[in-house]
Amino acid sequence: MRKKSGRLAATKAIERLLDTEKFVAEVTNAGLSKDALSRAHNVAIIESAITLERLVLDCLVVAINNDVSVIRTESQVNFPAHLQDDVVEYIIVGNGYFDFRGGKSGIVKAVKQYLVDSHWVTQAVKRLDASQIDRLIALRNWAAHESPQSARKAKAAVNQVRARSAGSWAKVDGRIFEITAAVRAFALDIQHSAPY
């Protein structure tokens, strides 16, 4: 059975981020209306958040699959030494989806449910750029839900009261690229710190 690789997960995340950045560059240079550009940036925000979530989940699967004792002690169930990736993912998300609240602190909390502080995944997550990741998660929620609550939280995260949408904030001065750069820095950190 072939196990997942943290390095491979990071490489795929970087490729997805580059695709997102290419998309943003294409729509920015396409002569679209301001509203269309804002909507395109909403898509880029959501894609960037999905990439981050997928990378963290893949790294958790990699870590648990390479040392299942982490969940043995946590759950008090005697798991076999080797589990299929989809089984490990099910252990983490159950019938739901991988979710964390609170930006970087939520990601750290989600990872620490399974891994010790000294683990390479936990250490990489702790090195995330909190300001950019907190912005990304708040903006993603606003772009996806468009609720008054998500708008308030996103506006607070970006220190902007007048933003009309997550995408309208992200399109100004290339802010979306600052966010994708932070996610890419995390992926590069995983590439360098993952032992496999």
XYZ file of N, CA and C in Angstrom:
588
model
N 0.849 -1.174 0.000
C 0.000 0.000 0.000
C 0.897 1.241 0.000
N 0.669 2.123 -0.956
C 1.467 3.334 -1.096
C 0.950 4.416 -0.160
N 1.850 4.956 0.658
C 1.452 5.995 1.596
C 1.582 7.364 0.964
N 0.814 8.307 1.487
C 0.907 9.690 1.030
C 2.221 10.289 1.495
N 2.570 11.377 0.870
C 3.803 12.078 1.193
C 3.482 13.529 1.507
N 4.058 14.035 2.590
C 3.904 15.449 2.915
C 4.500 16.331 1.837
N 5.635 15.902 1.309
C 6.287 16.680 0.248
C 5.421 16.736 -1.011
N 4.831 15.606 -1.366
C 3.962 15.570 -2.547
C 2.717 16.436 -2.330
N 2.140 16.372 -1.143
C 0.974 17.208 -0.831
C 1.327 18.684 -0.958
N 2.516 19.053 -0.497
C 2.958 20.450 -0.590
C 3.173 20.860 -2.044
N 3.760 19.976 -2.830
C 3.978 20.268 -4.251
C 2.648 20.492 -4.967
N 1.665 19.641 -4.683
C 0.343 19.802 -5.296
C -0.308 21.112 -4.855
N -0.128 21.481 -3.597
C -0.692 22.745 -3.099
C -0.070 23.930 -3.825
N 1.231 23.878 -4.018
C 1.916 24.967 -4.725
C 1.397 25.071 -6.160
N 1.204 23.928 -6.815
C 0.665 23.934 -8.180
C -0.733 24.547 -8.220
N -1.584 24.201 -7.247
C -2.939 24.771 -7.204
C -2.887 26.279 -6.973
N -1.978 26.719 -6.093
C -1.842 28.159 -5.839
C -1.374 28.897 -7.088
N -0.437 28.297 -7.813
C 0.026 28.918 -9.058
C -1.108 29.017 -10.073
N -1.950 27.979 -10.138
C -3.121 28.020 -11.025
C -4.077 29.141 -10.613
N -4.278 29.293 -9.313
C -5.154 30.358 -8.815
C -4.581 31.725 -9.164
N -3.279 31.896 -8.964
C -2.637 33.174 -9.287
C -2.697 33.464 -10.787
N -2.539 32.420 -11.595
C -2.639 32.586 -13.048
C -4.055 33.025 -13.427
N -5.043 32.411 -12.803
C -6.439 32.788 -13.035
C -6.665 34.261 -12.686
N -6.168 34.687 -11.526
C -6.330 36.085 -11.107
C -5.670 37.020 -12.115
N -4.472 36.673 -12.565
C -3.776 37.515 -13.546
C -4.569 37.597 -14.852
N -5.126 36.471 -15.291
C -5.907 36.459 -16.531
C -7.149 37.330 -16.426
N -7.886 37.197 -15.322
C -9.115 37.985 -15.213
C -8.812 39.459 -14.973
N -7.705 39.738 -14.315
C -7.330 41.132 -14.071
C -7.016 41.839 -15.381
N -6.430 41.109 -16.316
C -6.048 41.694 -17.606
C -7.108 41.509 -18.695
N -8.295 41.046 -18.323
C -9.325 40.740 -19.320
C -10.299 41.885 -19.567
N -10.108 42.999 -18.886
C -10.994 44.135 -19.097
C -12.387 43.942 -18.529
N -12.496 43.178 -17.462
C -13.798 42.917 -16.848
C -14.260 44.108 -16.014
N -15.532 44.127 -15.702
C -16.076 45.174 -14.829
C -15.538 44.986 -13.409
N -15.663 46.020 -12.593
C -15.211 45.939 -11.197
C -15.938 44.827 -10.454
N -17.235 44.700 -10.703
C -18.015 43.656 -10.044
C -17.540 42.266 -10.459
N -17.294 42.077 -11.736
C -16.815 40.773 -12.218
C -15.445 40.453 -11.631
N -14.583 41.457 -11.534
C -13.265 41.245 -10.920
C -13.400 40.868 -9.449
N -14.304 41.516 -8.742
C -14.528 41.183 -7.331
C -15.006 39.746 -7.188
N -15.912 39.340 -8.063
C -16.420 37.968 -8.012
C -15.311 36.966 -8.333
N -14.469 37.293 -9.274
C -13.341 36.413 -9.602
C -12.383 36.304 -8.416
N -12.180 37.403 -7.710
C -11.316 37.366 -6.527
C -11.969 36.575 -5.390
N -13.301 36.581 -5.313
C -13.985 35.698 -4.357
C -13.624 34.245 -4.639
N -13.639 33.885 -5.916
C -13.276 32.520 -6.311
C -11.835 32.222 -5.905
N -10.936 33.160 -6.134
C -9.526 32.962 -5.780
C -9.352 32.796 -4.276
N -10.106 33.545 -3.498
C -10.054 33.408 -2.034
C -10.505 32.012 -1.630
N -11.623 31.577 -2.176
C -12.149 30.253 -1.833
C -11.180 29.159 -2.267
N -10.618 29.265 -3.471
C -9.644 28.268 -3.938
C -8.414 28.235 -3.033
N -7.948 29.386 -2.596
C -6.772 29.446 -1.722
C -7.063 28.793 -0.376
N -8.257 29.027 0.156
C -8.643 28.409 1.428
C -8.775 26.898 1.282
N -9.347 26.452 0.173
C -9.460 25.014 -0.080
C -8.069 24.388 -0.154
N -7.152 25.058 -0.819
C -5.781 24.553 -0.936
C -5.144 24.418 0.440
N -5.314 25.421 1.286
C -4.773 25.359 2.645
C -5.403 24.216 3.431
N -6.719 24.117 3.407
C -7.416 23.055 4.137
C -6.979 21.677 3.659
N -6.879 21.503 2.338
C -6.488 20.215 1.775
C -5.062 19.855 2.190
N -4.167 20.844 2.181
C -2.780 20.589 2.560
C -2.683 20.172 4.024
N -3.391 20.863 4.900
C -3.355 20.503 6.322
C -3.933 19.107 6.520
N -5.068 18.814 5.891
C -5.678 17.487 6.025
C -4.763 16.406 5.465
N -4.190 16.633 4.289
C -3.269 15.647 3.711
C -2.080 15.396 4.629
N -1.551 16.449 5.235
C -0.411 16.284 6.142
C -0.808 15.521 7.402
N -2.014 15.751 7.899
C -2.500 14.966 9.039
C -2.616 13.493 8.664
N -3.159 13.218 7.487
C -3.283 11.834 7.019
C -1.904 11.199 6.905
N -0.957 11.921 6.327
C 0.414 11.423 6.190
C 1.003 11.109 7.561
N 0.866 12.044 8.481
C 1.459 11.881 9.810
C 0.857 10.695 10.550
N -0.460 10.576 10.522
C -1.121 9.477 11.228
C -0.820 8.155 10.549
N -0.823 8.135 9.228
C -0.569 6.898 8.504
C 0.860 6.405 8.716
N 1.781 7.319 8.952
C 3.161 6.911 9.186
C 3.451 6.606 10.648
N 2.553 6.986 11.550
C 2.692 6.638 12.967
C 1.304 6.580 13.581
N 0.649 5.454 13.389
C -0.732 5.291 13.834
C -0.835 5.281 15.358
N 0.283 5.163 16.053
C 0.246 5.173 17.520
C -0.314 6.485 18.055
N -0.224 7.539 17.268
C -0.774 8.834 17.684
C -2.263 8.709 17.973
N -3.001 8.041 17.094
C -4.440 7.910 17.322
C -4.767 6.724 18.210
N -3.864 5.771 18.322
C -4.106 4.660 19.241
C -4.241 5.173 20.665
N -3.319 6.024 21.076
C -3.345 6.533 22.444
C -4.497 7.505 22.647
N -4.818 8.268 21.637
C -5.885 9.272 21.746
C -7.259 8.609 21.827
N -7.494 7.609 21.000
C -8.824 7.019 20.912
C -8.987 5.771 21.768
N -7.914 5.226 22.266
C -7.907 3.996 23.057
C -8.427 2.802 22.256
N -8.324 2.902 20.936
C -8.659 1.802 20.040
C -7.348 1.286 19.480
N -7.201 -0.022 19.404
C -5.971 -0.608 18.896
C -6.056 -0.720 17.372
N -5.614 0.330 16.691
C -5.632 0.341 15.236
C -4.483 -0.501 14.700
N -4.648 -1.088 13.510
C -3.529 -1.810 12.897
C -2.406 -0.840 12.535
N -1.239 -1.392 12.295
C -0.068 -0.555 12.010
C -0.228 0.250 10.729
N -0.976 -0.271 9.778
C -1.142 0.422 8.496
C -2.625 0.580 8.182
N -2.988 1.783 7.845
C -4.366 2.094 7.471
C -4.379 2.715 6.081
N -5.453 2.513 5.359
C -5.585 3.179 4.066
C -5.830 4.664 4.306
N -5.390 5.463 3.347
C -5.526 6.916 3.484
C -6.970 7.349 3.706
N -7.904 6.728 2.992
C -9.301 7.135 3.159
C -9.844 6.770 4.536
N -9.300 5.723 5.145
C -9.696 5.361 6.508
C -9.176 6.409 7.489
N -7.927 6.818 7.310
C -7.352 7.852 8.175
C -8.130 9.153 8.019
N -8.453 9.505 6.788
C -9.224 10.729 6.569
C -10.588 10.630 7.243
N -11.203 9.456 7.197
C -12.495 9.273 7.858
C -12.358 9.428 9.370
N -11.278 8.929 9.932
C -11.045 9.083 11.372
C -10.995 10.568 11.741
N -10.406 11.368 10.865
C -10.259 12.801 11.137
C -11.572 13.552 10.923
N -12.254 13.305 9.819
C -13.430 14.119 9.471
C -14.764 13.425 9.707
N -14.755 12.109 9.902
C -16.012 11.394 10.071
C -16.870 11.528 8.831
N -18.149 11.751 9.021
C -19.066 11.934 7.890
C -19.128 13.381 7.437
N -18.365 14.248 8.090
C -18.390 15.669 7.761
C -17.264 16.052 6.833
N -16.702 17.203 7.096
C -15.604 17.714 6.294
C -14.585 18.332 7.234
N -13.380 18.537 6.745
C -12.318 19.098 7.572
C -12.617 20.566 7.805
N -12.777 20.922 9.053
C -13.192 22.277 9.384
C -12.407 22.758 10.591
N -12.026 23.996 10.553
C -11.407 24.624 11.719
C -11.893 26.053 11.796
N -12.052 26.525 12.990
C -12.525 27.890 13.209
C -11.404 28.708 13.824
N -11.419 29.989 13.518
C -10.481 30.874 14.186
C -9.163 31.073 13.476
N -9.086 30.834 12.175
C -7.848 31.093 11.451
C -6.716 30.187 11.892
N -5.540 30.776 12.056
C -4.360 29.989 12.413
C -4.578 29.234 13.715
N -5.142 29.881 14.722
C -5.331 29.207 16.012
C -6.245 27.992 15.862
N -7.239 28.075 14.982
C -8.112 26.940 14.734
C -7.395 25.795 14.040
N -6.483 26.139 13.133
C -5.696 25.107 12.453
C -4.781 24.412 13.454
N -4.111 25.194 14.290
C -3.222 24.620 15.309
C -4.016 23.691 16.221
N -5.178 24.132 16.655
C -6.021 23.318 17.538
C -6.432 22.014 16.859
N -6.824 22.091 15.587
C -7.236 20.889 14.851
C -6.085 19.896 14.730
N -4.893 20.401 14.445
C -3.728 19.525 14.291
C -3.336 18.908 15.631
N -3.410 19.701 16.694
C -2.999 19.207 18.016
C -3.970 18.189 18.600
N -5.128 18.003 17.971
C -6.019 16.921 18.392
C -5.380 15.562 18.112
N -4.450 15.530 17.156
C -3.865 14.263 16.729
C -2.359 14.185 16.919
N -1.677 15.314 16.886
C -0.218 15.296 16.875
C 0.355 16.089 18.040
N 1.520 15.658 18.503
C 2.196 16.340 19.605
C 2.858 17.617 19.101
N 3.226 18.486 20.030
C 3.841 19.773 19.684
C 5.112 19.628 18.856
N 5.875 18.590 19.110
C 7.169 18.450 18.441
C 7.070 17.847 17.039
N 5.895 17.418 16.627
C 5.741 16.800 15.304
C 5.974 17.835 14.208
N 6.530 17.406 13.074
C 6.851 18.341 11.990
C 5.615 19.061 11.448
N 4.460 18.402 11.426
C 3.244 19.067 10.948
C 2.834 20.168 11.926
N 2.830 19.847 13.206
C 2.460 20.839 14.222
C 3.397 22.030 14.169
N 4.686 21.765 14.047
C 5.664 22.851 13.993
C 5.448 23.737 12.764
N 5.176 23.129 11.622
C 4.937 23.914 10.401
C 3.671 24.755 10.537
N 2.632 24.181 11.107
C 1.380 24.917 11.301
C 1.600 26.098 12.245
N 2.402 25.885 13.265
C 2.680 26.978 14.211
C 3.446 28.120 13.547
N 4.168 27.825 12.472
C 4.931 28.867 11.774
C 4.110 29.606 10.710
N 2.859 29.236 10.531
C 1.992 29.942 9.578
C 1.959 31.434 9.888
N 1.842 32.242 8.848
C 1.700 33.692 9.001
C 0.281 33.973 9.497
N 0.152 34.222 10.791
C -1.170 34.369 11.410
C -1.995 35.472 10.762
N -1.383 36.609 10.476
C -2.176 37.722 9.941
C -2.786 37.363 8.589
N -2.006 36.756 7.710
C -2.530 36.404 6.380
C -3.509 35.227 6.439
N -3.213 34.233 7.268
C -4.095 33.065 7.352
C -5.419 33.451 8.009
N -5.366 34.281 9.048
C -6.603 34.755 9.676
C -7.439 35.544 8.674
N -6.771 36.363 7.867
C -7.481 37.099 6.813
C -8.113 36.134 5.817
N -7.328 35.162 5.378
C -7.827 34.216 4.383
C -9.081 33.507 4.881
N -9.041 32.997 6.092
C -10.187 32.245 6.609
C -11.406 33.156 6.763
N -11.198 34.367 7.280
C -12.317 35.312 7.436
C -12.880 35.718 6.074
N -11.995 35.994 5.116
C -12.446 36.370 3.772
C -13.147 35.213 3.072
N -12.632 34.015 3.270
C -13.254 32.831 2.673
C -14.681 32.669 3.188
N -14.857 32.843 4.497
C -16.197 32.717 5.067
C -17.139 33.776 4.497
N -16.632 34.985 4.332
C -17.458 36.053 3.763
C -17.795 35.751 2.305
N -16.792 35.326 1.536
C -17.020 35.009 0.121
C -18.002 33.851 -0.039
N -17.911 32.872 0.841
C -18.755 31.686 0.710
C -20.167 31.893 1.259
N -20.296 32.633 2.351
C -21.588 32.733 3.033
C -22.315 34.059 2.826
N -21.561 35.118 2.635
C -22.124 36.457 2.450
C -23.092 36.853 3.562
N -22.854 36.363 4.762
C -23.719 36.695 5.892
C -23.219 37.962 6.590
N -24.092 38.644 7.319
C -23.644 39.822 8.068
C -22.548 39.488 9.085
N -22.647 38.313 9.719
C -21.637 37.907 10.695
C -20.281 37.700 10.029
N -20.281 37.001 8.902
C -19.007 36.755 8.213
C -18.433 38.056 7.670
N -19.291 38.967 7.238
C -18.825 40.269 6.746
C -18.159 41.053 7.873
N -18.792 41.071 9.047
C -18.206 41.782 10.199
C -16.840 41.223 10.564
N -16.751 39.896 10.636
C -15.480 39.266 11.017
C -14.400 39.512 9.970
N -14.768 39.442 8.709
C -13.789 39.676 7.643
C -13.318 41.121 7.650
N -14.239 42.051 7.804
C -13.859 43.464 7.839
C -12.945 43.752 9.024
N -13.201 43.099 10.150
C -12.321 43.263 11.314
C -10.947 42.660 11.030
N -10.918 41.509 10.355
C -9.645 40.836 10.064
C -8.768 41.648 9.120
N -9.393 42.435 8.250
C -8.619 43.222 7.281
C -8.562 44.705 7.649
N -9.106 45.042 8.819
C -9.126 46.439 9.285
C -9.732 47.375 8.243
N -10.846 46.963 7.697
C -11.493 47.748 6.647
C -13.003 47.711 6.879
N -13.593 48.836 7.097
C -15.021 48.883 7.373
C -15.830 48.997 6.091
N -15.236 49.560 5.055
C -16.002 49.897 3.857
C -15.935 48.864 2.732
N -15.243 47.788 2.903
C -15.157 46.791 1.831
C -16.559 46.282 1.483
N -16.833 46.160 0.189
C -18.152 45.715 -0.270
C -18.272 44.199 -0.317
N -17.146 43.525 -0.511
C -17.132 42.064 -0.554
C -15.709 41.603 -0.287
N -15.567 40.320 -0.034
C -14.226 39.768 0.178
C -13.371 39.992 -1.063
N -13.951 39.734 -2.223
C -13.221 39.903 -3.476
C -12.854 41.336 -3.765
N -13.741 42.274 -3.408
C -13.422 43.686 -3.659
C -12.239 44.137 -2.811
N -12.110 43.586 -1.608
C -10.944 43.911 -0.781
C -9.695 43.256 -1.369
N -9.802 41.993 -1.760
C -8.639 41.222 -2.208
C -8.058 41.709 -3.526
N -8.873 42.343 -4.369
C -8.384 42.754 -5.687
C -7.542 44.025 -5.636
N -7.632 44.783 -4.561
C -6.911 46.055 -4.455
C -5.430 45.798 -4.179
N -4.579 46.430 -4.969
C -3.126 46.383 -4.766
C -2.562 44.961 -4.667
N -3.199 44.006 -5.320
C -2.672 42.643 -5.325
C -2.710 41.944 -3.982
N -3.649 42.310 -3.128
C -3.727 41.699 -1.794
C -3.899 40.187 -1.854
N -4.599 39.700 -2.878
C -4.788 38.258 -3.001
C -3.443 37.546 -3.112
N -2.468 38.197 -3.741
C -1.158 37.570 -3.908
C -0.390 37.508 -2.586
N -0.650 38.430 -1.676
C -0.050 38.354 -0.339
C -0.591 37.136 0.401
N -1.873 36.880 0.216
C -2.496 35.730 0.873
C -1.993 34.426 0.266
N -1.969 34.341 -1.068
C -1.478 33.104 -1.692
C -0.003 32.888 -1.370
N 0.754 33.967 -1.225
C 2.172 33.838 -0.857
C 2.319 33.225 0.531
N 1.433 33.567 1.452
C 1.494 33.000 2.804
C 1.173 31.510 2.788
N 0.191 31.116 1.984
C -0.141 29.689 1.876
C 1.001 28.946 1.189
N 1.593 29.569 0.161
C 2.731 28.947 -0.523
C 3.920 28.804 0.423
N 4.165 29.798 1.269
C 5.263 29.715 2.242
C 5.046 28.530 3.181
N 3.796 28.288 3.566
C 3.480 27.126 4.399
C 3.772 25.834 3.638
N 3.372 25.776 2.371
C 3.631 24.584 1.559
C 5.133 24.354 1.398
N 5.884 25.413 1.189
C 7.345 25.284 1.086
C 7.942 24.816 2.402
N 7.404 25.299 3.509
C 7.849 24.853 4.829
C 7.611 23.352 4.980
N 6.444 22.884 4.540
C 6.139 21.448 4.579
C 7.130 20.683 3.710
N 7.412 21.189 2.503
C 8.365 20.508 1.620
C 9.718 20.323 2.299
N 10.150 21.331 3.037
C 11.468 21.269 3.668
C 11.473 20.495 4.983
N 10.358 20.494 5.707
C 10.364 19.859 7.025
C 9.801 18.444 7.032
N 9.036 18.076 6.015
C 8.463 16.726 5.976
C 9.562 15.704 5.723
N 9.627 14.663 6.542
C 10.654 13.636 6.330
C 10.335 12.703 5.166
N 9.110 12.754 4.671
C 8.681 11.883 3.564
C 7.651 12.581 2.730
